[in-house]
């Protein structure tokens, strides 16, 4: 395990260097970009290694796996990010654990999150997941359906919408990814204006192992990196 730990720490350092370089290239400060280390491929020990390597932001795509790791790691220092679909029957148990729900992918879900948050006496920070690539298999709002939702979302006071999240299309080229990330940023800018002061849409969650540098150049504030962190660590 110590070899695995070392390898994860090295990978983390390398990813951080690449994040910083991409930020500087884009005329941004590296601190504007938060690395969310996606632990969905690994067990509790490797997730612990991510913490030991100095990463407090951990992401999981399945609620049950987030519950399991949150319980096993038990650290209040961790900020958990749910980056995959949240079924409505799992909302109640998930909300107390997450710092940011990236996958606010439907109005029905956000209404359920609002109601449960109100019942639990909390406000849940969330992003709107946008299906920028138009993949039929992907969750999320269509880019053209969110504009009219400002008032509806503002009324859900158990949810605090902080920005947008997207994944580039699976089959696409780097140029396609760049176009989709730019589209997400432009949508955010447009919504910020259209929805006015009711929201502060500061966050853009975009970019994974294969395209996080492009995402940073296009304005990402949160990158969700998994596989790169575990290369050579037995996965
Ligand atoms: C798995 C996953 C990631 C991380 O993907 P890698 O390519 O392994 O870095 C990022 N975002 C979401 C939504 C994921 O499901």
Coordinates of C-alpha atoms and ligand atoms in Angstrom, one line a residue:
X1 CA 0.0 0.0 0.0
X2 CA 2.8 2.5 0.6
X3 CA 3.9 2.1 -3.0
X4 CA 0.4 2.8 -4.1
X5 CA 0.3 5.8 -1.7
X6 CA 3.5 7.2 -3.2
X7 CA 2.3 6.7 -6.7
X8 CA -1.0 8.5 -6.0
X9 CA 0.9 11.4 -4.4
X10 CA 3.1 11.6 -7.4
X11 CA 0.2 11.5 -9.8
X12 CA -1.6 14.2 -7.7
X13 CA 1.5 16.4 -7.8
X14 CA 1.7 16.0 -11.6
X15 CA -2.0 16.8 -12.1
X16 CA -1.7 19.9 -10.0
X17 CA 1.3 21.0 -12.0
X18 CA -0.7 20.6 -15.2
X19 CA -3.7 22.4 -13.7
X20 CA -1.4 25.3 -12.7
X21 CA 0.2 25.5 -16.2
X22 CA -3.1 25.4 -18.0
X23 CA -4.4 28.2 -15.7
X24 CA -1.4 30.4 -16.3
X25 CA -1.6 29.8 -20.1
X26 CA -5.2 31.1 -19.9
X27 CA -4.2 34.1 -17.9
X28 CA -5.9 32.8 -14.8
X29 CA -4.6 32.1 -11.2
X30 CA -4.2 28.4 -10.4
X31 CA -6.2 29.0 -7.2
X32 CA -9.2 29.7 -9.3
X33 CA -9.4 26.0 -10.2
X34 CA -10.3 23.3 -7.6
X35 CA -9.3 19.7 -8.2
X36 CA -12.0 17.3 -7.4
X37 CA -10.3 13.9 -7.1
X38 CA -12.8 11.3 -8.3
X39 CA -12.4 8.2 -6.1
X40 CA -15.1 6.1 -7.8
X41 CA -12.6 3.6 -9.3
X42 CA -10.9 2.8 -6.0
X43 CA -11.4 1.6 -2.4
X44 CA -11.2 3.4 0.9
X45 CA -7.4 3.0 1.2
X46 CA -6.7 4.8 -2.1
X47 CA -9.2 7.5 -1.2
X48 CA -7.3 7.9 2.1
X49 CA -4.2 8.3 0.0
X50 CA -5.8 11.2 -1.9
X51 CA -6.4 12.9 1.4
X52 CA -2.9 12.2 2.6
X53 CA -1.7 13.8 -0.7
X54 CA -3.5 17.0 0.3
X55 CA -6.7 16.8 -1.7
X56 CA -9.8 17.5 0.4
X57 CA -12.3 17.5 -2.4
X58 CA -13.4 14.0 -3.3
X59 CA -16.0 13.1 -6.0
X60 CA -18.2 10.0 -6.3
X61 CA -20.7 9.3 -9.1
X62 CA -22.8 6.8 -7.2
X63 CA -24.6 7.9 -4.0
X64 CA -24.3 4.5 -2.3
X65 CA -20.5 4.5 -2.8
X66 CA -20.3 8.1 -1.5
X67 CA -22.2 7.0 1.6
X68 CA -19.9 4.0 2.1
X69 CA -16.7 6.0 1.7
X70 CA -17.9 8.9 3.7
X71 CA -18.7 6.6 6.6
X72 CA -15.4 4.6 6.3
X73 CA -13.3 7.7 6.1
X74 CA -15.3 9.7 8.6
X75 CA -13.2 12.8 8.1
X76 CA -14.9 16.1 8.5
X77 CA -12.0 17.5 6.5
X78 CA -13.4 16.0 3.3
X79 CA -15.6 17.9 1.0
X80 CA -17.7 15.4 -0.9
X81 CA -18.9 16.1 -4.4
X82 CA -21.7 14.0 -6.0
X83 CA -20.9 14.0 -9.7
X84 CA -23.4 11.4 -10.9
X85 CA -27.1 11.0 -11.1
X86 CA -29.0 11.2 -7.8
X87 CA -32.2 9.1 -7.6
X88 CA -34.9 10.9 -5.6
X89 CA -35.2 8.1 -3.1
X90 CA -31.5 8.6 -2.1
X91 CA -31.8 12.4 -1.6
X92 CA -32.4 12.4 2.1
X93 CA -29.4 10.2 3.0
X94 CA -27.1 12.0 0.6
X95 CA -27.7 15.7 1.5
X96 CA -26.0 15.7 4.9
X97 CA -22.9 14.3 3.3
X98 CA -22.3 16.5 0.2
X99 CA -20.6 19.9 -0.1
X100 CA -21.7 20.3 -3.7
X101 CA -24.2 18.4 -5.9
X102 CA -22.8 18.7 -9.4
X103 CA -25.5 16.6 -11.0
X104 CA -28.6 18.8 -10.6
X105 CA -30.0 17.2 -13.8
X106 CA -33.7 17.8 -13.7
X107 CA -36.3 20.1 -12.2
X108 CA -38.0 17.1 -10.4
X109 CA -34.7 16.3 -8.7
X110 CA -34.0 19.9 -7.7
X111 CA -37.6 20.1 -6.3
X112 CA -36.9 17.0 -4.2
X113 CA -33.6 18.4 -3.0
X114 CA -35.2 21.6 -2.1
X115 CA -38.0 19.9 -0.1
X116 CA -35.7 17.6 1.7
X117 CA -33.2 20.3 2.4
X118 CA -36.0 22.4 3.9
X119 CA -37.1 19.4 6.0
X120 CA -33.5 19.0 7.2
X121 CA -33.0 22.7 7.9
X122 CA -30.2 23.0 5.4
X123 CA -29.5 24.7 2.0
X124 CA -27.8 22.5 -0.5
X125 CA -25.3 24.0 -3.0
X126 CA -25.9 22.6 -6.4
X127 CA -24.9 23.0 -10.1
X128 CA -27.2 22.6 -13.1
X129 CA -26.0 19.7 -15.2
X130 CA -26.2 20.6 -18.9
X131 CA -26.2 18.1 -21.7
X132 CA -24.0 20.2 -24.0
X133 CA -23.0 17.3 -26.2
X134 CA -26.6 16.2 -26.8
X135 CA -25.7 12.5 -26.1
X136 CA -29.0 10.7 -25.6
X137 CA -27.5 8.6 -22.8
X138 CA -26.5 11.6 -20.8
X139 CA -28.5 13.2 -18.0
X140 CA -29.0 16.9 -17.8
X141 CA -30.9 19.9 -19.0
X142 CA -30.8 20.8 -22.7
X143 CA -28.9 24.1 -23.2
X144 CA -32.1 25.7 -24.7
X145 CA -34.4 24.7 -21.8
X146 CA -32.8 26.5 -18.9
X147 CA -33.3 30.2 -19.7
X148 CA -37.0 30.3 -18.5
X149 CA -36.2 28.5 -15.2
X150 CA -34.8 31.4 -13.3
X151 CA -37.9 32.2 -11.3
X152 CA -38.7 28.6 -10.6
X153 CA -35.2 27.8 -9.4
X154 CA -35.1 31.0 -7.3
X155 CA -38.2 29.8 -5.5
X156 CA -36.5 26.6 -4.4
X157 CA -34.8 28.1 -1.4
X158 CA -33.5 24.8 -0.1
X159 CA -31.2 24.7 -3.1
X160 CA -28.5 27.3 -3.9
X161 CA -27.6 27.1 -7.6
X162 CA -23.9 28.0 -7.9
X163 CA -23.2 27.3 -11.5
X164 CA -23.2 24.8 -14.3
X165 CA -21.7 21.3 -14.9
X166 CA -21.1 19.4 -18.1
X167 CA -19.2 16.5 -19.7
X168 CA -17.8 16.6 -23.2
X169 CA -19.2 14.1 -25.6
X170 CA -17.6 10.6 -25.4
X171 CA -16.9 10.3 -29.1
X172 CA -15.7 13.9 -29.6
X173 CA -12.3 15.3 -30.5
X174 CA -10.4 17.8 -28.4
X175 CA -11.9 20.6 -30.6
X176 CA -15.4 19.3 -29.9
X177 CA -14.6 19.3 -26.2
X178 CA -13.4 22.9 -26.4
X179 CA -16.5 24.0 -28.2
X180 CA -18.8 22.3 -25.7
X181 CA -16.9 23.8 -22.7
X182 CA -17.0 27.3 -24.4
X183 CA -20.7 26.7 -24.9
X184 CA -21.2 26.0 -21.2
X185 CA -19.3 29.1 -20.2
X186 CA -21.4 31.2 -22.6
X187 CA -24.6 29.7 -21.3
X188 CA -23.5 30.6 -17.7
X189 CA -22.7 34.2 -18.8
X190 CA -26.0 34.5 -20.5
X191 CA -28.0 33.0 -17.5
X192 CA -26.0 35.3 -15.1
X193 CA -27.3 38.3 -17.0
X194 CA -30.8 37.0 -17.7
X195 CA -31.4 35.8 -14.1
X196 CA -29.8 38.8 -12.6
X197 CA -28.9 39.1 -8.9
X198 CA -30.9 36.1 -7.8
X199 CA -28.0 33.8 -8.4
X200 CA -24.2 34.0 -8.4
X201 CA -23.2 31.4 -11.0
X202 CA -19.5 31.4 -10.2
X203 CA -18.8 27.7 -10.8
X204 CA -18.2 25.8 -14.0
X205 CA -17.6 22.1 -13.3
X206 CA -16.0 20.7 -16.5
X207 CA -13.0 18.7 -17.6
X208 CA -11.9 15.1 -16.7
X209 CA -8.6 13.2 -17.1
X210 CA -8.6 13.5 -20.9
X211 CA -9.7 17.1 -21.3
X212 CA -9.2 19.1 -18.0
X213 CA -6.6 21.4 -19.5
X214 CA -8.9 22.4 -22.3
X215 CA -11.7 23.0 -19.7
X216 CA -9.4 25.2 -17.6
X217 CA -8.5 27.3 -20.7
X218 CA -12.3 27.7 -21.3
X219 CA -13.0 28.8 -17.7
X220 CA -13.5 25.7 -15.5
X221 CA -13.4 26.4 -11.8
X222 CA -13.8 22.7 -10.8
X223 CA -12.2 19.9 -12.7
X224 CA -13.2 16.3 -11.9
X225 CA -10.1 14.0 -12.4
X226 CA -10.1 10.3 -11.7
X227 CA -8.1 7.8 -13.8
X228 CA -5.0 10.0 -14.1
X229 CA -4.6 9.9 -10.3
X230 CA -4.5 6.1 -10.2
X231 CA -2.2 5.4 -13.1
X232 CA 0.4 2.8 -12.0
X233 CA -1.4 2.4 -8.7
X234 CA -2.8 -1.0 -9.5
X235 CA -5.9 0.2 -11.3
Ligands
LIG1 C1 -15.8 9.2 -13.7 C2 -16.2 10.7 -13.9 C3 -15.1 11.6 -13.9 C4 -13.6 11.3 -13.9 O1 -13.3 10.7 -15.1 P1 -11.8 10.4 -15.5 O2 -11.8 10.4 -17.0 O3 -11.5 9.1 -14.9 O4 -10.9 11.5 -15.0 C5 -15.5 13.0 -14.1 N1 -16.8 13.3 -14.1 C6 -17.8 12.4 -14.1 C7 -19.2 12.9 -14.1 C8 -17.5 11.1 -13.9 O5 -18.5 10.2 -13.9

